[in-house]
JSON list of C-alpha atoms in Angstrom, two decimals:
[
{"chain": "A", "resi": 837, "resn": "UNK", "atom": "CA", "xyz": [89.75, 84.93, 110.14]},
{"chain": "A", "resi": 838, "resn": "UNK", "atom": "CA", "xyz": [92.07, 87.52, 110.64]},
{"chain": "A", "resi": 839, "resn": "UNK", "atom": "CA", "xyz": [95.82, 87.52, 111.77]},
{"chain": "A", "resi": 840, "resn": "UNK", "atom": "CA", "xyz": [95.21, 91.39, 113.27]},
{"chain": "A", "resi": 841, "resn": "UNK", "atom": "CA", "xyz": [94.72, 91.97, 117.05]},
{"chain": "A", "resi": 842, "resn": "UNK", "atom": "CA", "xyz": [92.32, 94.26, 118.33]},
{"chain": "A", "resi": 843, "resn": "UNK", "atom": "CA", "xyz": [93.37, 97.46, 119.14]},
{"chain": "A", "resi": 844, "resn": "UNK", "atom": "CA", "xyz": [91.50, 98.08, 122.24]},
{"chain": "A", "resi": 845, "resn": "UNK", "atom": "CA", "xyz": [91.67, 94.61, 123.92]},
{"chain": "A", "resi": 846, "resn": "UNK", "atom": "CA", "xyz": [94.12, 92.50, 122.04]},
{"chain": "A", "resi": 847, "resn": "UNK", "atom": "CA", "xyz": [91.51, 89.85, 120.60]},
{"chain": "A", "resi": 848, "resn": "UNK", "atom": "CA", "xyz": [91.99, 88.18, 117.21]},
{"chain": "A", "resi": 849, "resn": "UNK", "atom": "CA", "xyz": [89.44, 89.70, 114.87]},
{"chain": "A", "resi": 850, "resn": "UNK", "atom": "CA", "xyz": [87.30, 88.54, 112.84]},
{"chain": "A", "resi": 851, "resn": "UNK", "atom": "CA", "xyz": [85.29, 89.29, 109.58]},
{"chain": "A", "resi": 852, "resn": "UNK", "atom": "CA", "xyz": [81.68, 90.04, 109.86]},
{"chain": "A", "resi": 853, "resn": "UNK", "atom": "CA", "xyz": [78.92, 91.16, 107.13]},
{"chain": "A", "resi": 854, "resn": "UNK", "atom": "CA", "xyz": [78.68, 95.29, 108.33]},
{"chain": "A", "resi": 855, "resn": "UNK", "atom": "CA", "xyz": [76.93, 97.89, 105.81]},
{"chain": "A", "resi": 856, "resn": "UNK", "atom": "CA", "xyz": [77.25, 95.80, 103.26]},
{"chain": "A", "resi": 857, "resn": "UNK", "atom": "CA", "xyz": [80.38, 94.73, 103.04]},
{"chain": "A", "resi": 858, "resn": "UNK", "atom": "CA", "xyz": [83.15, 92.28, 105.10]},
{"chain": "A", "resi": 859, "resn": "UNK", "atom": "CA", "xyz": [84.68, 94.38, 107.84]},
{"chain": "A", "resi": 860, "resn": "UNK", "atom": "CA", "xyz": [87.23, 93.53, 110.39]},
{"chain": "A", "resi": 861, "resn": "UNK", "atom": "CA", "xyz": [85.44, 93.43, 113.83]},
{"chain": "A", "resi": 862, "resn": "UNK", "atom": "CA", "xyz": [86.12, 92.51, 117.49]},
{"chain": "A", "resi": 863, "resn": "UNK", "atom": "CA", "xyz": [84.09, 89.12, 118.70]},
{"chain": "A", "resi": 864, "resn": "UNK", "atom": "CA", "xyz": [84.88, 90.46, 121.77]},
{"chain": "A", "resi": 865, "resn": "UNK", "atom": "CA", "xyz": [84.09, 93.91, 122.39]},
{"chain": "A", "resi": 866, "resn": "UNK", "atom": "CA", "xyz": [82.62, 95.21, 118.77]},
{"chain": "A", "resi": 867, "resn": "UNK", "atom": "CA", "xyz": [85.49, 97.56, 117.88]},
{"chain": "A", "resi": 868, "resn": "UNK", "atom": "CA", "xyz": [85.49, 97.65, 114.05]},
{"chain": "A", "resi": 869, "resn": "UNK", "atom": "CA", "xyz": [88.54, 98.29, 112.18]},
{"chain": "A", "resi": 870, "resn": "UNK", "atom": "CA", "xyz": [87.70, 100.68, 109.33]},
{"chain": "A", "resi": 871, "resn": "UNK", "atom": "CA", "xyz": [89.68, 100.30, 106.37]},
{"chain": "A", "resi": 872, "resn": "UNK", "atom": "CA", "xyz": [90.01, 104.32, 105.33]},
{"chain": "A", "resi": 873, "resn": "UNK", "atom": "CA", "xyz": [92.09, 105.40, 102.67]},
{"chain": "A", "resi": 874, "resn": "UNK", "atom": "CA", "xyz": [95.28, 107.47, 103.43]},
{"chain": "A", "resi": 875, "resn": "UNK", "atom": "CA", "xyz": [95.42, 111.03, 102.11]},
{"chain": "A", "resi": 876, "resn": "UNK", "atom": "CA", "xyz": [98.50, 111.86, 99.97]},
{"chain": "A", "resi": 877, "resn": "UNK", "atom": "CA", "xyz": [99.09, 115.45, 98.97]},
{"chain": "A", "resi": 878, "resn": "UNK", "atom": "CA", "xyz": [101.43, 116.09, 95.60]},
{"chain": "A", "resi": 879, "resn": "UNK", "atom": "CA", "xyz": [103.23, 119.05, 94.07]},
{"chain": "A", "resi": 880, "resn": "UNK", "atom": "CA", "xyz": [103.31, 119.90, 90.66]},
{"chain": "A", "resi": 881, "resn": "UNK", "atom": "CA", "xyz": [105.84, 122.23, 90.43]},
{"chain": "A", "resi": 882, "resn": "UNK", "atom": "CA", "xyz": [106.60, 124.99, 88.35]},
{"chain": "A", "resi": 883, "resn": "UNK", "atom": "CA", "xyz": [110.68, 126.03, 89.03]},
{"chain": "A", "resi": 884, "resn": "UNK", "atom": "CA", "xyz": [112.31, 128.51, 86.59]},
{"chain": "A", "resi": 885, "resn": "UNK", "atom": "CA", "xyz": [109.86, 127.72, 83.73]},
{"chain": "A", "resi": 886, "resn": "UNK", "atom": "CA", "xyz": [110.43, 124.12, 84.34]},
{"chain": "A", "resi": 887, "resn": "UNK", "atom": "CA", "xyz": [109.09, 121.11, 85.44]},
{"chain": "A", "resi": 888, "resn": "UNK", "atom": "CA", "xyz": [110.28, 119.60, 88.87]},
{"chain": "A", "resi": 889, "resn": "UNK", "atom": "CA", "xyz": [110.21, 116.23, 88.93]},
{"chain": "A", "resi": 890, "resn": "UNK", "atom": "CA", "xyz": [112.33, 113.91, 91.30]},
{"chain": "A", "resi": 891, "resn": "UNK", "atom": "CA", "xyz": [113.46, 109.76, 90.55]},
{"chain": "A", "resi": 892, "resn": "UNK", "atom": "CA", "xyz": [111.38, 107.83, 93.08]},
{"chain": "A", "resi": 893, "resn": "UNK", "atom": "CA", "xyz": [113.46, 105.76, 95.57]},
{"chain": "A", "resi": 894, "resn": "UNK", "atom": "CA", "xyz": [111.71, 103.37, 97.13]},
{"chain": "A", "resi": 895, "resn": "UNK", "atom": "CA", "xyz": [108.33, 101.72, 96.27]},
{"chain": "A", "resi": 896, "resn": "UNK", "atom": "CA", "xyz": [105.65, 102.62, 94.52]},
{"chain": "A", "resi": 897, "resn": "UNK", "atom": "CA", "xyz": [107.19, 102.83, 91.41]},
{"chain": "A", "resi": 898, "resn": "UNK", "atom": "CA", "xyz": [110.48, 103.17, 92.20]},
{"chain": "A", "resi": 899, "resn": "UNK", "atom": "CA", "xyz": [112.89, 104.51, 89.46]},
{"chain": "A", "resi": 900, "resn": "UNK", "atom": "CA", "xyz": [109.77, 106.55, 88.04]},
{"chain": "A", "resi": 901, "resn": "UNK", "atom": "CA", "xyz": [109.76, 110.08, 87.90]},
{"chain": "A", "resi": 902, "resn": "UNK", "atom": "CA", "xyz": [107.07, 111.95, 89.41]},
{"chain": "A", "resi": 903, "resn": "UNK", "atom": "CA", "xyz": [106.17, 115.17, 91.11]},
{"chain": "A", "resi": 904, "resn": "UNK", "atom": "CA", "xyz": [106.95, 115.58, 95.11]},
{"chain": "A", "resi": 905, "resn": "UNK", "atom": "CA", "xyz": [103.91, 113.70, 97.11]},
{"chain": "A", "resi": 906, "resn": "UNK", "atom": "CA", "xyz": [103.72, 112.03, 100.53]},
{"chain": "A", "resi": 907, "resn": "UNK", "atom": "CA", "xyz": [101.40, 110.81, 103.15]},
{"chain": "A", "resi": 908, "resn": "UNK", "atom": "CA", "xyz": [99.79, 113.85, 105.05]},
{"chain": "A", "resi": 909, "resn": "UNK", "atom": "CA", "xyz": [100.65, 113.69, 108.38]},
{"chain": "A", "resi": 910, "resn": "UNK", "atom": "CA", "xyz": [98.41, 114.63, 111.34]},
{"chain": "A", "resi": 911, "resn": "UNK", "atom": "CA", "xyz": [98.24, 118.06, 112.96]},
{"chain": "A", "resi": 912, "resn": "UNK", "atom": "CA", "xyz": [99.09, 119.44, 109.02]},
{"chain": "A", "resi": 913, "resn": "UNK", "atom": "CA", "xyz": [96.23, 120.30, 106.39]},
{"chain": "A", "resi": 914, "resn": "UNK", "atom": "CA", "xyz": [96.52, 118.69, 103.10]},
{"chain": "A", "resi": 915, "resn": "UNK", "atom": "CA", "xyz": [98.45, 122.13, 101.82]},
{"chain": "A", "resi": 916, "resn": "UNK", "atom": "CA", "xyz": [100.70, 122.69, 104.17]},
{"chain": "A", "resi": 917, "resn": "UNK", "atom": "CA", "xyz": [101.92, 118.20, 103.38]},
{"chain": "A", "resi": 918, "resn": "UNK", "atom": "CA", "xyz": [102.26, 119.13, 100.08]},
{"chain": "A", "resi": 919, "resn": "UNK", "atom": "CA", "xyz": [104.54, 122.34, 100.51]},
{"chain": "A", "resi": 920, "resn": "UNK", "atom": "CA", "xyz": [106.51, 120.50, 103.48]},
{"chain": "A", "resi": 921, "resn": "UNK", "atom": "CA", "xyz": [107.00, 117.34, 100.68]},
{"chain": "A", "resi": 922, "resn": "UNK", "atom": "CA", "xyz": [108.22, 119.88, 98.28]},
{"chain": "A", "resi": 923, "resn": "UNK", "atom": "CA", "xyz": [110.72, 121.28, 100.61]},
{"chain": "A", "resi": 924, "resn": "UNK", "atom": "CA", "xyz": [111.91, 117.40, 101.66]},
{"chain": "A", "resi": 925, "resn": "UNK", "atom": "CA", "xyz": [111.69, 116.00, 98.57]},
{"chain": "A", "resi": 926, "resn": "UNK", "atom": "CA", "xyz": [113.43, 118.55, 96.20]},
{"chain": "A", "resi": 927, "resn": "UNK", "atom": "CA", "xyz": [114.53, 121.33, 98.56]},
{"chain": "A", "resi": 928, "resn": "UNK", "atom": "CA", "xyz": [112.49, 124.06, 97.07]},
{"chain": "A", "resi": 929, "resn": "UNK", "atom": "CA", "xyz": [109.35, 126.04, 99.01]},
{"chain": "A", "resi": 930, "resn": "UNK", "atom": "CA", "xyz": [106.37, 126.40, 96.99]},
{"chain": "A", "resi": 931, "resn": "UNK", "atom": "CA", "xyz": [103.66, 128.07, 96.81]},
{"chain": "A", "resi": 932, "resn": "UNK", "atom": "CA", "xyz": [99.74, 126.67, 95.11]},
{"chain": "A", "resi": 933, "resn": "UNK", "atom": "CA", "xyz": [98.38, 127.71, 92.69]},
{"chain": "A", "resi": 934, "resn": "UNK", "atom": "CA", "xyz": [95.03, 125.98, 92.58]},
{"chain": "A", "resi": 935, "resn": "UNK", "atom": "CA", "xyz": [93.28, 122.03, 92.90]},
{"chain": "A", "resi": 936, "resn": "UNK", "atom": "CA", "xyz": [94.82, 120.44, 89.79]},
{"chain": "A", "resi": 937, "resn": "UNK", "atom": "CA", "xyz": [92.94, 116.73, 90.73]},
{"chain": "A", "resi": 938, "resn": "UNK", "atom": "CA", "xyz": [91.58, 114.67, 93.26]},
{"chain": "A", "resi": 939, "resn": "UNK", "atom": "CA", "xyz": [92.57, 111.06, 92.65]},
{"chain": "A", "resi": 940, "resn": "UNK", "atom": "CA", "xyz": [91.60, 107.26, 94.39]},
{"chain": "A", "resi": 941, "resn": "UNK", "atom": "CA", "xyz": [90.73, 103.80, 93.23]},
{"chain": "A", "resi": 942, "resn": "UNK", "atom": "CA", "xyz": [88.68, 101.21, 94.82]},
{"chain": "A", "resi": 943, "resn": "UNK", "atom": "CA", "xyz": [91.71, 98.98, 95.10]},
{"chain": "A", "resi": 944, "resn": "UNK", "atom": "CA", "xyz": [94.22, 101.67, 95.89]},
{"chain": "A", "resi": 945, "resn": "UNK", "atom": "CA", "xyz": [94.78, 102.39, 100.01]},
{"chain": "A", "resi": 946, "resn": "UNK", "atom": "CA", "xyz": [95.13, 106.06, 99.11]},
{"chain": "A", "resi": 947, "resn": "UNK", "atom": "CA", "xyz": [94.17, 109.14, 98.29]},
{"chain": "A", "resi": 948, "resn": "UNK", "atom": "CA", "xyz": [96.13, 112.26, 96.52]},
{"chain": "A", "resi": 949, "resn": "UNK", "atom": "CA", "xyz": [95.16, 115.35, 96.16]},
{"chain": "A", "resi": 950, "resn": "UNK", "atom": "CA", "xyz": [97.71, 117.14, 93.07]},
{"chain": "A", "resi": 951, "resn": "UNK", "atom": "CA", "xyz": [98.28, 121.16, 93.36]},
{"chain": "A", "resi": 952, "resn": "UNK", "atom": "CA", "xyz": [99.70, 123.31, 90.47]},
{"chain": "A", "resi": 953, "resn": "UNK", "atom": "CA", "xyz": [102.66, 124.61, 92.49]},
{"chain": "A", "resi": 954, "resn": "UNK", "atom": "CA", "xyz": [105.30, 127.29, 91.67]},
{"chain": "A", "resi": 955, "resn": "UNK", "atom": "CA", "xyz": [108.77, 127.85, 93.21]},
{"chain": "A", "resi": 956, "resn": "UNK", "atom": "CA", "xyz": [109.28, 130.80, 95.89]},
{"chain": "A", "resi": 957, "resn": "UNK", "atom": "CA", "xyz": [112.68, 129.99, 97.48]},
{"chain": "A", "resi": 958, "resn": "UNK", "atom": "CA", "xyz": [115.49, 127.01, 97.73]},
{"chain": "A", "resi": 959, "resn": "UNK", "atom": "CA", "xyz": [117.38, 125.37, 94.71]},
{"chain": "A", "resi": 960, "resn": "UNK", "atom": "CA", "xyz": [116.07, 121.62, 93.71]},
{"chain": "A", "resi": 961, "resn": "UNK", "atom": "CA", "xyz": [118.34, 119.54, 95.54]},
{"chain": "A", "resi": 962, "resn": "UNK", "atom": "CA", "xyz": [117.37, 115.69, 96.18]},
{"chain": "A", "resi": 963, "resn": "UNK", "atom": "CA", "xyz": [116.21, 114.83, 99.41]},
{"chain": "A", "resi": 964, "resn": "UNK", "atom": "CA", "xyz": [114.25, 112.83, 101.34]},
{"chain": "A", "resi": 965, "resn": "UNK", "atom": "CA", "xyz": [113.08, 108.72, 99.43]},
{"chain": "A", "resi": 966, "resn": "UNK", "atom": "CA", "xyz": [113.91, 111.09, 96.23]},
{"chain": "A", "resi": 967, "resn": "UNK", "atom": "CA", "xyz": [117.58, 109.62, 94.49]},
{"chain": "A", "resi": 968, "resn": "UNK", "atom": "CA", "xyz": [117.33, 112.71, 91.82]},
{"chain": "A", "resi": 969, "resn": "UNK", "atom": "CA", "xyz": [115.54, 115.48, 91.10]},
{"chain": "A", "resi": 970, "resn": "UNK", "atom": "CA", "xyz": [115.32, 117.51, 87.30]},
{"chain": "A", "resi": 971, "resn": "UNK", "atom": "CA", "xyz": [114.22, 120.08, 86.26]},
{"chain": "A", "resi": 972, "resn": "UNK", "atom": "CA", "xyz": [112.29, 119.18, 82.35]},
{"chain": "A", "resi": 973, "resn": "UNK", "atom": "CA", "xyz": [111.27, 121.95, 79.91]},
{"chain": "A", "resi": 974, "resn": "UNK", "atom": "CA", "xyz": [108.07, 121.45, 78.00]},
{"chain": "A", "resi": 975, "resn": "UNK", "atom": "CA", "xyz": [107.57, 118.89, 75.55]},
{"chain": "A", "resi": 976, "resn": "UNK", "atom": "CA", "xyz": [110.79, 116.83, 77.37]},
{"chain": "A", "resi": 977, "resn": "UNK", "atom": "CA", "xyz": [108.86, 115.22, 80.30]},
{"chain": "A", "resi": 978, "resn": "UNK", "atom": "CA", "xyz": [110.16, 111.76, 80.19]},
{"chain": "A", "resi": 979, "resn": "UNK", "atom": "CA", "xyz": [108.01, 109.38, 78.48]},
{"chain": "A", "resi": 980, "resn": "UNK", "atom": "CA", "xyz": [107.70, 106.32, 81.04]},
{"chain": "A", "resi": 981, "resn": "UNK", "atom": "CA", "xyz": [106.33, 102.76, 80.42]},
{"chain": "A", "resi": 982, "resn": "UNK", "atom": "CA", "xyz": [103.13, 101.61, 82.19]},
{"chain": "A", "resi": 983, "resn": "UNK", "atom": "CA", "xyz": [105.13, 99.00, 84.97]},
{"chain": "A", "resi": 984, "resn": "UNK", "atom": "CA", "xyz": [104.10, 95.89, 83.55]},
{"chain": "A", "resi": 985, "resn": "UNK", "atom": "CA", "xyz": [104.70, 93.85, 87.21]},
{"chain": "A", "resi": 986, "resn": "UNK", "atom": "CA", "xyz": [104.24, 95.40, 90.28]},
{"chain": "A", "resi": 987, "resn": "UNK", "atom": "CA", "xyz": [100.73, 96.27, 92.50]},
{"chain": "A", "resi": 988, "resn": "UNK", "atom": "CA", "xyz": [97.99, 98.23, 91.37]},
{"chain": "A", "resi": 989, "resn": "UNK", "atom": "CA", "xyz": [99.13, 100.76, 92.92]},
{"chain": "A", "resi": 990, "resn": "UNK", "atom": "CA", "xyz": [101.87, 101.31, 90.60]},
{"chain": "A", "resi": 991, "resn": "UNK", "atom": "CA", "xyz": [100.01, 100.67, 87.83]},
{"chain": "A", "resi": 992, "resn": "UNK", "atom": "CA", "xyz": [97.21, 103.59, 89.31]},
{"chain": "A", "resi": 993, "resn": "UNK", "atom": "CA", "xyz": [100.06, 105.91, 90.27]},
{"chain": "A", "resi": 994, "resn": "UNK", "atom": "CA", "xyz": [101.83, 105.43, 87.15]},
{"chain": "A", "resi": 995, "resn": "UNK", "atom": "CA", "xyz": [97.90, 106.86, 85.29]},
{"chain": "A", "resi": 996, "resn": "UNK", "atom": "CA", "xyz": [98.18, 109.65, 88.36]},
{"chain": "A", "resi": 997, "resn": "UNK", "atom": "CA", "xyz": [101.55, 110.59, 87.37]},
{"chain": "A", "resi": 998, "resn": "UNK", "atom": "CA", "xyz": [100.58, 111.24, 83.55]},
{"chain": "A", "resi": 999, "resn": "UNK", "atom": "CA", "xyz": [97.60, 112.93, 84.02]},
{"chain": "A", "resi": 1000, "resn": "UNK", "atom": "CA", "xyz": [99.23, 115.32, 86.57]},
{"chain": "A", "resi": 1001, "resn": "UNK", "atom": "CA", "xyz": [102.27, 115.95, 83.77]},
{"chain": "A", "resi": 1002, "resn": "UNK", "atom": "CA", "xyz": [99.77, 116.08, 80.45]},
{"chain": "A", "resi": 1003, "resn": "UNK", "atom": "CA", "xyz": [100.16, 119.54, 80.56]},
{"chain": "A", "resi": 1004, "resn": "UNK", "atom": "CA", "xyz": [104.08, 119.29, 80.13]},
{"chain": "A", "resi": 1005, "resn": "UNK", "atom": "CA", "xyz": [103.91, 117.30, 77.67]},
{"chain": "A", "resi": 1006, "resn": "UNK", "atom": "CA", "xyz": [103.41, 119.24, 74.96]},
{"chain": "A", "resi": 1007, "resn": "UNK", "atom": "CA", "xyz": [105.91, 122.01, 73.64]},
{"chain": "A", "resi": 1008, "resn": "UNK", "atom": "CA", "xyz": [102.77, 124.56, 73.91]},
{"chain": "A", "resi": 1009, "resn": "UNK", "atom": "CA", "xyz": [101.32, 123.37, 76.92]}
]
């Protein structure tokens, strides 16, 4: 049983078998409570031949660096989060430069979508859940253990976070 109310009459719900798998449901009037996961849009930012990356405040992986990235709100396309993050997160405006990876796990709630980025205006500035942000020159991204405790999430964004910066990583990237 579940400790969630119903959002359209207030009744406990419940789990029931539907398409295949256990779904939260109404007993009372069938509302069912799809689990979706939450799309994430994430800058990887090119600022005065450098890489921006800023030190993650707050959960997941907090004290990580990783490029700009937050929740896409509604009424804003998936670009236009990512650009807004930028400017929030690290005080620059960006603009994309092409799809540089689509990225979700079963056991992850979200979804990112990465973009190559490059700088257009503003000077990196910390802002936002960021408590730093540096700039890194190729071949100096910081090298940054796999969290060891934590949720899968961390461990997934930690893989999202070194795939995205694989190309810095190298002095000839």
């Amino acid at each position: 049983m579940s400790a969630r109310h119903c959002s359209q009459c207030g009744t406990r719900m419940a789990y029931a078998g539907i398409g295949g798998r256990q779904r939260e449901q109404c007993p009372a009037c069938g509302f069912i409570a799809w689990r979706n996961p939450a799309p994430v849009g994430m800058a990887v930012i090119e600022h005065e031949r450098q890489l921006v990356l800023i030190l993650r405040r707050d959960p997941p992986l907090a004290g990580y660096w990783a490029p700009p990235a937050g929740y896409v709100e509604s009424g804003e396309s998936v670009p236009e989060a990512v650009q807004r993050e930028a400017r929030e997160e690290c005080g620059l405006e960006i603009a994309l430069d092409g799809l540089s990876g689509v990225y979700s796990q079963a056991d992850v709630d979200v979804l990112i979508v990465a973009y190559r980025a490059h700088s257009t205006g503003g000077r990196p500035l910390a802002g936002d859940d960021a408590a730093e942000v540096a700039l890194f020159d190729r071949g100096r991204v910081p090298l940054q253990p796999s969290p060891t405790a934590g949720s899968a999430t961390d461990r997934w964004l930690h893989q999202v976070i070194l795939d995205v910066t694989a190309p810095w990583r190298t002095a000839g990237g």
